[in-house]
């Protein structure tokens, strides 16, 4: 069983910050590109950010660029998503995903998914 576990979700006021973590089930996942997606009520799953764990490449959705930062800690096999200047429209369930491909924003190219963590931004 392949497992990804998100944590760090919660309720925050608009303009505030929140950090998410994604822990992998084993050390071998350090070789996977990792991504963050989100899904808000009534909306489709949306790409947020991705990082090449084996390298240093990152990709961001236009909606979060300049506000969110994806990073990694290979020693801990963990990927982070630092979210600053949060807006109510950032409210969603955030999912961590792993891909055997290079950094990509395409959901179908991700092999494994976490169960999500709720992020709620109040106005």
Tab-separated table of N, CA and C in Angstrom:
chain	number	residue	atom	x	y	z
A	1	UNK	N	0.829	-1.175	0.000
A	1	UNK	CA	0.000	0.000	0.000
A	1	UNK	C	0.881	1.248	0.000
A	2	UNK	N	0.581	2.164	-0.913
A	2	UNK	CA	1.280	3.433	-0.994
A	2	UNK	C	0.463	4.464	-0.245
A	3	UNK	N	1.120	5.183	0.624
A	3	UNK	CA	0.407	6.141	1.455
A	3	UNK	C	1.042	7.521	1.426
A	4	UNK	N	0.197	8.516	1.321
A	4	UNK	CA	0.577	9.908	1.468
A	4	UNK	C	-0.345	10.500	2.522
A	5	UNK	N	0.198	11.322	3.375
A	5	UNK	CA	-0.593	11.871	4.465
A	5	UNK	C	-0.404	13.376	4.579
A	6	UNK	N	-1.476	14.112	4.324
A	6	UNK	CA	-1.450	15.559	4.464
A	6	UNK	C	-1.772	15.949	5.904
A	7	UNK	N	-1.224	17.067	6.310
A	7	UNK	CA	-1.532	17.615	7.616
A	7	UNK	C	-1.320	19.117	7.580
A	8	UNK	N	-1.876	19.802	8.557
A	8	UNK	CA	-1.679	21.235	8.681
A	8	UNK	C	-2.868	22.075	8.290
A	9	UNK	N	-3.911	21.451	7.805
A	9	UNK	CA	-5.094	22.200	7.438
A	9	UNK	C	-5.778	22.774	8.655
A	10	UNK	N	-6.657	23.721	8.410
A	10	UNK	CA	-7.374	24.352	9.495
A	10	UNK	C	-8.101	25.581	9.033
A	11	UNK	N	-8.506	26.376	9.983
A	11	UNK	CA	-9.229	27.609	9.711
A	11	UNK	C	-8.319	28.798	9.970
A	12	UNK	N	-8.286	29.708	9.017
A	12	UNK	CA	-7.449	30.887	9.139
A	12	UNK	C	-8.187	32.087	8.558
A	13	UNK	N	-7.918	33.254	9.082
A	13	UNK	CA	-8.541	34.464	8.568
A	13	UNK	C	-7.870	34.924	7.283
A	14	UNK	N	-8.624	35.609	6.457
A	14	UNK	CA	-8.079	36.151	5.220
A	14	UNK	C	-6.857	37.013	5.512
A	15	UNK	N	-5.843	36.838	4.689
A	15	UNK	CA	-4.603	37.559	4.881
A	15	UNK	C	-3.595	36.816	5.726
A	16	UNK	N	-4.041	35.765	6.358
A	16	UNK	CA	-3.176	34.980	7.205
A	16	UNK	C	-2.393	33.938	6.435
A	17	UNK	N	-1.669	33.133	7.172
A	17	UNK	CA	-0.814	32.111	6.581
A	17	UNK	C	-1.097	30.752	7.186
A	18	UNK	N	-0.788	29.734	6.419
A	18	UNK	CA	-0.970	28.370	6.869
A	18	UNK	C	0.027	27.488	6.129
A	19	UNK	N	0.583	26.533	6.822
A	19	UNK	CA	1.526	25.619	6.204
A	19	UNK	C	1.008	24.196	6.200
A	20	UNK	N	1.099	23.548	5.055
A	20	UNK	CA	0.674	22.168	4.918
A	20	UNK	C	1.890	21.264	4.759
A	21	UNK	N	1.751	20.047	5.227
A	21	UNK	CA	2.809	19.058	5.088
A	21	UNK	C	2.256	17.805	4.444
A	22	UNK	N	3.097	17.124	3.706
A	22	UNK	CA	2.728	15.860	3.089
A	22	UNK	C	3.843	14.864	3.368
A	23	UNK	N	3.544	13.887	4.193
A	23	UNK	CA	4.509	12.858	4.545
A	23	UNK	C	4.270	11.610	3.710
A	24	UNK	N	5.339	11.021	3.215
A	24	UNK	CA	5.233	9.811	2.415
A	24	UNK	C	5.369	8.582	3.286
A	25	UNK	N	4.937	7.457	2.741
A	25	UNK	CA	4.921	6.220	3.512
A	25	UNK	C	6.271	5.536	3.614
A	26	UNK	N	7.185	5.891	2.745
A	26	UNK	CA	8.493	5.273	2.745
A	26	UNK	C	9.525	6.199	2.127
A	27	UNK	N	10.776	5.898	2.390
A	27	UNK	CA	11.854	6.752	1.913
A	27	UNK	C	11.963	6.797	0.397
A	28	UNK	N	11.521	5.734	-0.272
A	28	UNK	CA	11.648	5.674	-1.718
A	28	UNK	C	10.840	6.751	-2.428
A	29	UNK	N	9.872	7.315	-1.766
A	29	UNK	CA	9.058	8.355	-2.375
A	29	UNK	C	9.812	9.651	-2.545
A	30	UNK	N	10.994	9.697	-2.010
A	30	UNK	CA	11.822	10.884	-2.204
A	30	UNK	C	12.163	11.088	-3.673
A	31	UNK	N	12.049	10.030	-4.472
A	31	UNK	CA	12.387	10.090	-5.887
A	31	UNK	C	11.230	10.567	-6.762
A	32	UNK	N	10.082	10.755	-6.172
A	32	UNK	CA	8.891	11.159	-6.915
A	32	UNK	C	8.749	12.665	-6.961
A	33	UNK	N	8.244	13.133	-8.097
A	33	UNK	CA	7.778	14.502	-8.147
A	33	UNK	C	6.519	14.590	-7.296
A	34	UNK	N	6.367	15.676	-6.588
A	34	UNK	CA	5.236	15.834	-5.692
A	34	UNK	C	4.425	17.057	-6.079
A	35	UNK	N	3.131	16.951	-5.880
A	35	UNK	CA	2.263	18.055	-6.221
A	35	UNK	C	1.179	18.273	-5.194
A	36	UNK	N	0.646	19.473	-5.213
A	36	UNK	CA	-0.502	19.831	-4.397
A	36	UNK	C	-1.653	20.209	-5.313
A	37	UNK	N	-2.811	19.675	-5.003
A	37	UNK	CA	-4.039	20.002	-5.705
A	37	UNK	C	-5.081	20.416	-4.680
A	38	UNK	N	-6.127	21.036	-5.148
A	38	UNK	CA	-7.205	21.398	-4.240
A	38	UNK	C	-8.542	21.294	-4.955
A	39	UNK	N	-9.567	21.101	-4.165
A	39	UNK	CA	-10.911	21.020	-4.708
A	39	UNK	C	-11.868	21.745	-3.774
A	40	UNK	N	-12.479	22.777	-4.290
A	40	UNK	CA	-13.448	23.551	-3.542
A	40	UNK	C	-14.850	23.057	-3.869
A	41	UNK	N	-15.807	23.313	-3.003
A	41	UNK	CA	-17.182	22.893	-3.257
A	41	UNK	C	-17.692	23.420	-4.593
A	42	UNK	N	-18.232	22.527	-5.397
A	42	UNK	CA	-18.787	22.914	-6.681
A	42	UNK	C	-17.767	23.150	-7.778
A	43	UNK	N	-16.508	22.874	-7.506
A	43	UNK	CA	-15.464	23.089	-8.493
A	43	UNK	C	-14.684	21.811	-8.766
A	44	UNK	N	-14.008	21.798	-9.898
A	44	UNK	CA	-13.178	20.659	-10.258
A	44	UNK	C	-11.863	20.704	-9.497
A	45	UNK	N	-11.224	19.569	-9.452
A	45	UNK	CA	-9.907	19.494	-8.841
A	45	UNK	C	-8.948	20.429	-9.574
A	46	UNK	N	-8.199	21.191	-8.835
A	46	UNK	CA	-7.362	22.235	-9.394
A	46	UNK	C	-5.909	22.059	-8.980
A	47	UNK	N	-5.036	22.193	-9.931
A	47	UNK	CA	-3.607	22.137	-9.652
A	47	UNK	C	-3.185	23.366	-8.866
A	48	UNK	N	-2.308	23.151	-7.901
A	48	UNK	CA	-1.812	24.248	-7.080
A	48	UNK	C	-0.319	24.464	-7.287
A	49	UNK	N	0.457	23.426	-7.034
A	49	UNK	CA	1.904	23.543	-7.144
A	49	UNK	C	2.531	22.169	-7.236
A	50	UNK	N	3.736	22.106	-7.773
A	50	UNK	CA	4.452	20.840	-7.872
A	50	UNK	C	5.938	21.080	-7.740
A	51	UNK	N	6.641	20.052	-7.316
A	51	UNK	CA	8.085	20.139	-7.137
A	51	UNK	C	8.730	18.819	-7.502
A	52	UNK	N	9.882	18.901	-8.143
A	52	UNK	CA	10.658	17.715	-8.443
A	52	UNK	C	11.507	17.390	-7.228
A	53	UNK	N	11.148	16.319	-6.547
A	53	UNK	CA	11.836	15.980	-5.315
A	53	UNK	C	13.313	15.652	-5.569
A	54	UNK	N	13.572	15.030	-6.702
A	54	UNK	CA	14.949	14.697	-7.025
A	54	UNK	C	15.755	15.882	-7.521
A	55	UNK	N	15.080	16.960	-7.841
A	55	UNK	CA	15.752	18.154	-8.322
A	55	UNK	C	15.296	19.378	-7.575
A	56	UNK	N	15.169	20.460	-8.276
A	56	UNK	CA	14.742	21.697	-7.655
A	56	UNK	C	13.707	22.467	-8.446
A	57	UNK	N	13.125	21.839	-9.446
A	57	UNK	CA	12.147	22.519	-10.292
A	57	UNK	C	10.812	22.630	-9.584
A	58	UNK	N	10.163	23.768	-9.757
A	58	UNK	CA	8.840	23.991	-9.193
A	58	UNK	C	7.920	24.612	-10.228
A	59	UNK	N	6.641	24.331	-10.080
A	59	UNK	CA	5.617	24.887	-10.950
A	59	UNK	C	4.449	25.330	-10.081
A	60	UNK	N	3.875	26.486	-10.404
A	60	UNK	CA	2.758	27.017	-9.636
A	60	UNK	C	1.598	27.380	-10.538
A	61	UNK	N	0.405	27.205	-10.017
A	61	UNK	CA	-0.764	27.722	-10.697
A	61	UNK	C	-0.746	29.238	-10.622
A	62	UNK	N	-1.270	29.884	-11.648
A	62	UNK	CA	-1.282	31.339	-11.667
A	62	UNK	C	-2.034	31.922	-10.474
A	63	UNK	N	-3.040	31.212	-10.015
A	63	UNK	CA	-3.872	31.715	-8.937
A	63	UNK	C	-3.149	31.803	-7.597
A	64	UNK	N	-2.059	31.070	-7.454
A	64	UNK	CA	-1.346	31.053	-6.183
A	64	UNK	C	0.080	31.563	-6.292
A	65	UNK	N	0.526	31.804	-7.489
A	65	UNK	CA	1.897	32.239	-7.705
A	65	UNK	C	2.166	33.549	-6.968
A	66	UNK	N	3.257	33.563	-6.233
A	66	UNK	CA	3.602	34.728	-5.449
A	66	UNK	C	3.072	34.691	-4.036
A	67	UNK	N	2.139	33.797	-3.767
A	67	UNK	CA	1.559	33.668	-2.433
A	67	UNK	C	1.911	32.334	-1.777
A	68	UNK	N	1.948	31.285	-2.580
A	68	UNK	CA	2.238	29.952	-2.070
A	68	UNK	C	3.655	29.545	-2.439
A	69	UNK	N	4.253	28.736	-1.594
A	69	UNK	CA	5.583	28.215	-1.856
A	69	UNK	C	5.626	26.729	-1.546
A	70	UNK	N	6.038	25.945	-2.518
A	70	UNK	CA	6.209	24.519	-2.304
A	70	UNK	C	7.683	24.246	-2.041
A	71	UNK	N	7.947	23.378	-1.104
A	71	UNK	CA	9.321	23.049	-0.760
A	71	UNK	C	9.410	21.594	-0.345
A	72	UNK	N	10.616	21.126	-0.144
A	72	UNK	CA	10.806	19.721	0.193
A	72	UNK	C	11.884	19.562	1.247
A	73	UNK	N	11.810	18.451	1.923
A	73	UNK	CA	12.840	18.045	2.859
A	73	UNK	C	13.056	16.562	2.616
A	74	UNK	N	14.044	16.251	1.808
A	74	UNK	CA	14.262	14.867	1.425
A	74	UNK	C	14.644	13.978	2.603
A	75	UNK	N	15.307	14.551	3.581
A	75	UNK	CA	15.688	13.778	4.755
A	75	UNK	C	14.462	13.276	5.501
A	76	UNK	N	13.386	14.035	5.441
A	76	UNK	CA	12.147	13.665	6.110
A	76	UNK	C	11.112	13.079	5.160
A	77	UNK	N	11.466	13.010	3.877
A	77	UNK	CA	10.535	12.524	2.858
A	77	UNK	C	9.203	13.264	2.943
A	78	UNK	N	9.301	14.561	3.056
A	78	UNK	CA	8.129	15.388	3.277
A	78	UNK	C	8.133	16.581	2.332
A	79	UNK	N	6.964	16.916	1.834
A	79	UNK	CA	6.774	18.084	0.984
A	79	UNK	C	5.874	19.065	1.713
A	80	UNK	N	6.166	20.335	1.554
A	80	UNK	CA	5.430	21.372	2.251
A	80	UNK	C	4.781	22.341	1.276
A	81	UNK	N	3.720	22.945	1.732
A	81	UNK	CA	3.083	24.014	0.987
A	81	UNK	C	2.835	25.158	1.957
A	82	UNK	N	3.625	26.204	1.830
A	82	UNK	CA	3.444	27.386	2.654
A	82	UNK	C	2.499	28.332	1.940
A	83	UNK	N	1.415	28.666	2.583
A	83	UNK	CA	0.389	29.499	1.985
A	83	UNK	C	0.315	30.825	2.734
A	84	UNK	N	0.613	31.892	2.037
A	84	UNK	CA	0.567	33.227	2.611
A	84	UNK	C	-0.505	34.059	1.920
A	85	UNK	N	-0.874	35.150	2.563
A	85	UNK	CA	-1.881	36.055	2.011
A	85	UNK	C	-3.118	35.295	1.553
A	86	UNK	N	-3.599	34.443	2.407
A	86	UNK	CA	-4.717	33.582	2.057
A	86	UNK	C	-5.988	34.377	1.802
A	87	UNK	N	-6.760	33.885	0.862
A	87	UNK	CA	-8.013	34.491	0.472
A	87	UNK	C	-9.145	33.496	0.677
A	88	UNK	N	-10.364	33.978	0.842
A	88	UNK	CA	-11.495	33.060	0.996
A	88	UNK	C	-11.602	32.065	-0.154
A	89	UNK	N	-11.238	32.464	-1.351
A	89	UNK	CA	-11.298	31.569	-2.492
A	89	UNK	C	-10.264	30.452	-2.453
A	90	UNK	N	-9.349	30.522	-1.503
A	90	UNK	CA	-8.397	29.436	-1.309
A	90	UNK	C	-9.008	28.288	-0.512
A	91	UNK	N	-10.185	28.506	0.015
A	91	UNK	CA	-10.862	27.476	0.784
A	91	UNK	C	-11.103	26.248	-0.076
A	92	UNK	N	-10.633	25.109	0.387
A	92	UNK	CA	-10.754	23.869	-0.370
A	92	UNK	C	-10.154	22.732	0.432
A	93	UNK	N	-10.375	21.535	-0.061
A	93	UNK	CA	-9.649	20.382	0.445
A	93	UNK	C	-8.370	20.278	-0.362
A	94	UNK	N	-7.252	20.250	0.304
A	94	UNK	CA	-5.965	20.199	-0.358
A	94	UNK	C	-5.421	18.785	-0.347
A	95	UNK	N	-5.001	18.326	-1.519
A	95	UNK	CA	-4.512	16.972	-1.691
A	95	UNK	C	-3.045	16.959	-2.089
A	96	UNK	N	-2.321	16.055	-1.512
A	96	UNK	CA	-0.948	15.796	-1.890
A	96	UNK	C	-0.923	14.620	-2.859
A	97	UNK	N	-0.062	14.681	-3.856
A	97	UNK	CA	0.022	13.612	-4.841
A	97	UNK	C	1.465	13.383	-5.260
A	98	UNK	N	1.751	12.161	-5.684
A	98	UNK	CA	3.092	11.781	-6.117
A	98	UNK	C	3.052	11.269	-7.545
A	99	UNK	N	4.046	11.663	-8.321
A	99	UNK	CA	4.124	11.276	-9.718
A	99	UNK	C	5.488	10.680	-10.045
A	100	UNK	N	5.481	9.633	-10.850
A	100	UNK	CA	6.724	9.035	-11.312
A	100	UNK	C	7.328	9.836	-12.455
A	101	UNK	N	6.578	10.801	-12.955
A	101	UNK	CA	7.044	11.665	-14.019
A	101	UNK	C	7.744	12.886	-13.440
A	102	UNK	N	8.193	13.746	-14.312
A	102	UNK	CA	8.760	14.995	-13.864
A	102	UNK	C	7.654	15.914	-13.370
A	103	UNK	N	8.032	17.060	-12.894
A	103	UNK	CA	7.062	18.020	-12.393
A	103	UNK	C	5.970	18.247	-13.434
A	104	UNK	N	4.729	18.084	-13.005
A	104	UNK	CA	3.614	18.225	-13.923
A	104	UNK	C	2.388	18.748	-13.192
A	105	UNK	N	1.549	19.434	-13.926
A	105	UNK	CA	0.295	19.945	-13.394
A	105	UNK	C	-0.888	19.088	-13.810
A	106	UNK	N	-0.627	18.003	-14.487
A	106	UNK	CA	-1.672	17.138	-15.020
A	106	UNK	C	-2.036	16.049	-14.027
A	107	UNK	N	-3.255	16.049	-13.521
A	107	UNK	CA	-3.643	15.076	-12.496
A	107	UNK	C	-3.463	13.622	-12.909
A	108	UNK	N	-3.732	13.304	-14.173
A	108	UNK	CA	-3.667	11.915	-14.613
A	108	UNK	C	-2.254	11.359	-14.556
A	109	UNK	N	-1.273	12.218	-14.497
A	109	UNK	CA	0.113	11.775	-14.433
A	109	UNK	C	0.579	11.522	-13.008
A	110	UNK	N	-0.287	11.730	-12.058
A	110	UNK	CA	0.036	11.440	-10.670
A	110	UNK	C	-0.459	10.048	-10.297
A	111	UNK	N	0.396	9.295	-9.652
A	111	UNK	CA	0.122	7.892	-9.372
A	111	UNK	C	-0.548	7.659	-8.023
A	112	UNK	N	-0.206	8.459	-7.054
A	112	UNK	CA	-0.698	8.253	-5.701
A	112	UNK	C	-1.215	9.552	-5.108
A	113	UNK	N	-2.245	9.422	-4.298
A	113	UNK	CA	-2.905	10.579	-3.713
A	113	UNK	C	-3.155	10.396	-2.227
A	114	UNK	N	-3.065	11.491	-1.513
A	114	UNK	CA	-3.455	11.490	-0.122
A	114	UNK	C	-4.950	11.676	0.000
A	115	UNK	N	-5.428	11.689	1.214
A	115	UNK	CA	-6.859	11.802	1.459
A	115	UNK	C	-7.332	13.232	1.644
A	116	UNK	N	-6.413	14.155	1.712
A	116	UNK	CA	-6.769	15.556	1.753
A	116	UNK	C	-6.830	16.143	3.145
A	117	UNK	N	-6.653	17.443	3.202
A	117	UNK	CA	-6.790	18.187	4.444
A	117	UNK	C	-7.558	19.474	4.154
A	118	UNK	N	-8.495	19.781	5.005
A	118	UNK	CA	-9.364	20.925	4.781
A	118	UNK	C	-8.686	22.230	5.168
A	119	UNK	N	-8.745	23.187	4.262
A	119	UNK	CA	-8.277	24.541	4.522
A	119	UNK	C	-9.457	25.480	4.351
A	120	UNK	N	-9.759	26.218	5.381
A	120	UNK	CA	-10.867	27.156	5.339
A	120	UNK	C	-10.361	28.555	5.662
A	121	UNK	N	-10.640	29.487	4.778
A	121	UNK	CA	-10.204	30.868	4.951
A	121	UNK	C	-11.435	31.733	5.134
A	122	UNK	N	-11.535	32.373	6.259
A	122	UNK	CA	-12.673	33.224	6.555
A	122	UNK	C	-12.389	34.662	6.146
A	123	UNK	N	-13.437	35.372	5.768
A	123	UNK	CA	-13.300	36.750	5.334
A	123	UNK	C	-13.531	37.718	6.471
